[in-house]
Coordinates of N, CA, C and O in Angstrom, one line a residue:
M1412 N -61.7 200.3 56.3 CA -60.7 200.3 55.3 C -61.2 199.4 54.1 O -61.6 198.3 54.4
D1413 N -61.1 199.9 52.9 CA -61.5 199.0 51.8 C -60.5 197.8 51.6 O -59.4 197.9 52.1
K1414 N -61.0 196.8 50.9 CA -60.3 195.6 50.8 C -58.9 195.8 50.1 O -57.9 195.2 50.5
K1415 N -58.8 196.6 49.1 CA -57.6 196.8 48.4 C -56.5 197.5 49.3 O -55.4 197.1 49.2
K1416 N -57.0 198.5 50.0 CA -56.0 199.2 50.9 C -55.5 198.2 52.0 O -54.4 198.2 52.3
F1417 N -56.4 197.4 52.5 CA -56.1 196.5 53.5 C -55.0 195.5 53.0 O -54.0 195.2 53.6
E1418 N -55.3 194.9 51.8 CA -54.4 194.0 51.2 C -53.0 194.6 50.9 O -52.0 194.0 51.1
S1419 N -53.0 195.9 50.6 CA -51.8 196.6 50.4 C -51.0 196.8 51.7 O -49.8 196.7 51.7
M1420 N -51.7 197.0 52.8 CA -51.0 197.0 54.1 C -50.4 195.7 54.4 O -49.2 195.7 54.9
L1421 N -51.1 194.6 54.1 CA -50.5 193.3 54.4 C -49.2 193.1 53.6 O -48.2 192.5 54.0
I1422 N -49.3 193.5 52.3 CA -48.1 193.3 51.4 C -46.9 194.1 51.9 O -45.8 193.6 51.8
L1423 N -47.1 195.2 52.6 CA -46.0 195.9 53.2 C -45.5 195.4 54.5 O -44.3 195.4 54.8
I1424 N -46.4 194.9 55.3 CA -46.1 194.4 56.7 C -45.5 193.0 56.7 O -44.5 192.8 57.4
V1425 N -46.1 192.1 56.0 CA -45.7 190.7 56.1 C -44.2 190.4 55.8 O -43.5 189.8 56.6
P1426 N -43.7 191.0 54.7 CA -42.2 190.8 54.5 C -41.3 191.2 55.6 O -40.3 190.6 55.9
K1427 N -41.7 192.3 56.3 CA -40.9 192.8 57.4 C -40.9 191.9 58.5 O -39.9 191.6 59.2
V1428 N -42.1 191.3 58.8 CA -42.2 190.3 59.9 C -41.4 189.0 59.5 O -40.6 188.5 60.3
V1429 N -41.5 188.6 58.3 CA -40.8 187.4 57.8 C -39.3 187.6 57.9 O -38.5 186.7 58.3
K1430 N -38.8 188.8 57.6 CA -37.4 189.1 57.7 C -36.9 188.9 59.2 O -35.9 188.3 59.4
L1431 N -37.7 189.4 60.1 CA -37.4 189.2 61.5 C -37.4 187.7 61.9 O -36.5 187.3 62.7
I1432 N -38.3 187.0 61.3 CA -38.3 185.5 61.6 C -37.1 184.9 61.1 O -36.4 184.1 61.8
T1433 N -36.7 185.2 59.8 CA -35.5 184.6 59.2 C -34.2 184.9 60.1 O -33.4 184.1 60.3
E1434 N -34.2 186.1 60.6 CA -33.0 186.6 61.4 C -33.0 185.9 62.7 O -31.9 185.6 63.2
N1435 N -34.1 185.8 63.4 CA -34.1 185.3 64.7 C -34.3 183.7 64.8 O -33.9 183.2 65.9
Y1436 N -34.8 183.1 63.8 CA -35.0 181.7 63.8 C -34.0 180.9 62.9 O -34.0 179.7 62.9
N1437 N -33.1 181.7 62.3 CA -32.1 181.2 61.4 C -32.7 180.1 60.4 O -32.2 179.0 60.3
I1438 N -33.7 180.6 59.7 CA -34.4 179.7 58.7 C -34.4 180.6 57.4 O -34.3 181.8 57.5
D1439 N -34.7 179.9 56.3 CA -34.7 180.6 55.0 C -36.1 181.3 54.9 O -37.0 181.1 55.7
E1440 N -36.2 182.2 53.9 CA -37.4 183.0 53.7 C -38.6 182.2 53.5 O -39.7 182.5 54.0
I1441 N -38.5 181.1 52.7 CA -39.7 180.3 52.4 C -40.2 179.6 53.6 O -41.4 179.6 53.9
A1442 N -39.3 179.1 54.4 CA -39.7 178.4 55.7 C -40.3 179.5 56.6 O -41.3 179.2 57.3
A1443 N -39.8 180.7 56.6 CA -40.3 181.7 57.5 C -41.7 182.2 57.0 O -42.6 182.3 57.9
F1444 N -41.9 182.3 55.7 CA -43.2 182.6 55.2 C -44.2 181.5 55.6 O -45.3 181.8 56.1
N1445 N -43.8 180.3 55.4 CA -44.7 179.2 55.7 C -45.1 179.2 57.2 O -46.2 179.0 57.6
K1446 N -44.1 179.4 58.1 CA -44.4 179.4 59.5 C -45.3 180.5 59.9 O -46.2 180.4 60.7
F1447 N -45.0 181.7 59.3 CA -45.9 182.9 59.6 C -47.3 182.7 59.1 O -48.2 183.0 59.8
Y1448 N -47.4 182.2 57.9 CA -48.8 182.0 57.3 C -49.6 181.0 58.1 O -50.8 181.0 58.1
A1449 N -48.9 180.0 58.7 CA -49.6 179.0 59.5 C -49.9 179.4 61.0 O -50.5 178.7 61.7
S1450 N -49.4 180.6 61.3 CA -49.6 181.1 62.7 C -50.9 181.7 63.0 O -51.6 182.1 62.1
K1451 N -51.2 181.7 64.3 CA -52.5 182.4 64.7 C -52.3 183.9 64.6 O -53.3 184.6 64.3
V1452 N -51.1 184.4 64.7 CA -50.9 185.8 64.5 C -51.3 186.2 63.1 O -52.0 187.2 62.9
Y1453 N -50.9 185.5 62.1 CA -51.2 185.8 60.7 C -52.7 185.6 60.5 O -53.4 186.5 59.9
E1454 N -53.3 184.6 61.1 CA -54.7 184.4 61.0 C -55.5 185.6 61.5 O -56.5 186.1 60.8
K1455 N -55.1 186.2 62.6 CA -55.7 187.4 63.1 C -55.4 188.6 62.3 O -56.2 189.5 62.2
L1456 N -54.1 188.7 61.8 CA -53.7 189.8 61.0 C -54.5 190.0 59.8 O -54.8 191.1 59.3
E1457 N -54.9 188.8 59.2 CA -55.7 188.8 58.0 C -57.1 189.4 58.2 O -57.8 189.8 57.2
Q1458 N -57.5 189.4 59.4 CA -58.9 189.9 59.7 C -58.8 191.4 60.1 O -58.3 191.8 61.1
E1459 N -59.2 192.2 59.1 CA -59.1 193.7 59.2 C -59.6 194.2 60.6 O -59.0 195.1 61.2
E1460 N -60.7 193.6 61.0 CA -61.4 194.1 62.2 C -60.5 194.0 63.5 O -60.8 194.6 64.5
T1461 N -59.5 193.1 63.5 CA -58.7 193.0 64.7 C -57.7 194.1 64.8 O -57.2 194.3 65.9
K1462 N -57.5 194.9 63.8 CA -56.6 196.1 63.7 C -55.2 195.7 64.0 O -54.4 196.6 64.4
L1463 N -54.8 194.5 63.9 CA -53.4 194.1 64.1 C -52.5 194.8 63.1 O -51.3 195.0 63.4
W1464 N -53.0 195.2 62.0 CA -52.2 195.8 61.0 C -51.7 197.2 61.4 O -50.8 197.8 60.8
H1465 N -52.2 197.7 62.5 CA -51.8 198.9 63.1 C -50.4 198.7 63.8 O -49.7 199.7 64.1
L1466 N -50.1 197.5 64.2 CA -48.9 197.2 65.0 C -47.7 197.2 64.2 O -47.7 196.9 63.0
S1467 N -46.6 197.5 64.8 CA -45.3 197.4 64.1 C -44.9 196.0 63.7 O -45.3 195.0 64.4
P1468 N -44.1 195.8 62.7 CA -43.6 194.5 62.4 C -42.9 193.8 63.6 O -43.0 192.6 63.8
L1469 N -42.1 194.6 64.4 CA -41.5 194.1 65.5 C -42.5 193.5 66.6 O -42.3 192.5 67.1
T1470 N -43.5 194.3 66.8 CA -44.6 193.8 67.7 C -45.2 192.5 67.2 O -45.5 191.6 68.0
L1471 N -45.5 192.5 65.9 CA -46.1 191.3 65.3 C -45.1 190.1 65.4 O -45.6 189.0 65.7
F1472 N -43.8 190.4 65.2 CA -42.9 189.3 65.4 C -42.8 188.8 66.8 O -42.8 187.6 67.1
N1473 N -42.9 189.7 67.8 CA -42.9 189.3 69.2 C -44.1 188.5 69.5 O -44.0 187.5 70.3
M1474 N -45.2 188.8 68.9 CA -46.4 188.0 69.1 C -46.2 186.6 68.5 O -46.6 185.6 69.1
F1475 N -45.7 186.6 67.3 CA -45.4 185.3 66.6 C -44.4 184.5 67.5 O -44.6 183.3 67.7
D1476 N -43.4 185.1 68.0 CA -42.4 184.4 68.8 C -43.0 183.8 70.0 O -42.7 182.7 70.4
E1477 N -43.8 184.6 70.7 CA -44.5 184.1 71.9 C -45.4 182.9 71.6 O -45.4 181.9 72.3
E1478 N -46.1 183.0 70.4 CA -46.9 181.9 70.0 C -46.1 180.6 69.7 O -46.5 179.5 70.1
Q1479 N -45.0 180.8 69.1 CA -44.1 179.7 68.8 C -43.5 179.0 70.0 O -43.5 177.8 70.1
K1480 N -43.1 179.8 71.0 CA -42.5 179.3 72.2 C -43.5 178.7 73.2 O -43.2 177.8 73.9
N1481 N -44.7 179.4 73.3 CA -45.6 179.0 74.3 C -47.0 178.5 73.8 O -47.8 178.1 74.6
G1482 N -47.2 178.6 72.5 CA -48.5 178.2 72.0 C -49.6 179.1 72.3 O -50.8 178.7 72.1
T1483 N -49.3 180.3 72.8 CA -50.4 181.2 73.1 C -50.3 182.5 72.3 O -49.2 182.9 71.9
L1484 N -51.4 183.1 72.0 CA -51.5 184.3 71.3 C -51.9 185.4 72.3 O -53.0 185.4 72.8
I1485 N -51.0 186.3 72.5 CA -51.2 187.4 73.5 C -51.2 188.7 72.7 O -50.3 189.0 72.0
F1486 N -52.3 189.4 72.8 CA -52.5 190.7 72.2 C -51.9 191.8 73.1 O -52.2 191.9 74.3
P1487 N -51.0 192.6 72.5 CA -50.4 193.7 73.3 C -51.5 194.7 73.7 O -52.5 194.8 73.0
E1488 N -51.2 195.5 74.7 CA -52.2 196.5 75.1 C -52.6 197.5 74.0 O -53.8 197.9 74.0
E1489 N -51.7 197.8 73.1 CA -52.0 198.8 72.1 C -52.8 198.2 71.0 O -53.3 198.9 70.1
A1490 N -53.1 196.9 71.0 CA -53.9 196.3 69.9 C -55.4 196.6 70.1 O -55.9 196.8 71.1

């Protein structure tokens, strides 16, 4: 995928994940963006070759949640 298309995918996916973070962690949007951008999930999502952008926002949120609770990054089978 070319860089522009990939960046467009991130622009669509990230706000949906952040919305789930705000709802489940009871924090504001800015704090949620900061937490997500600092996560290992986002670090891997930024790398096109990991194909995490194929996953749903809910799956990405669940990965983020697991990382926050246990400090581990677990890739789902479909990744």
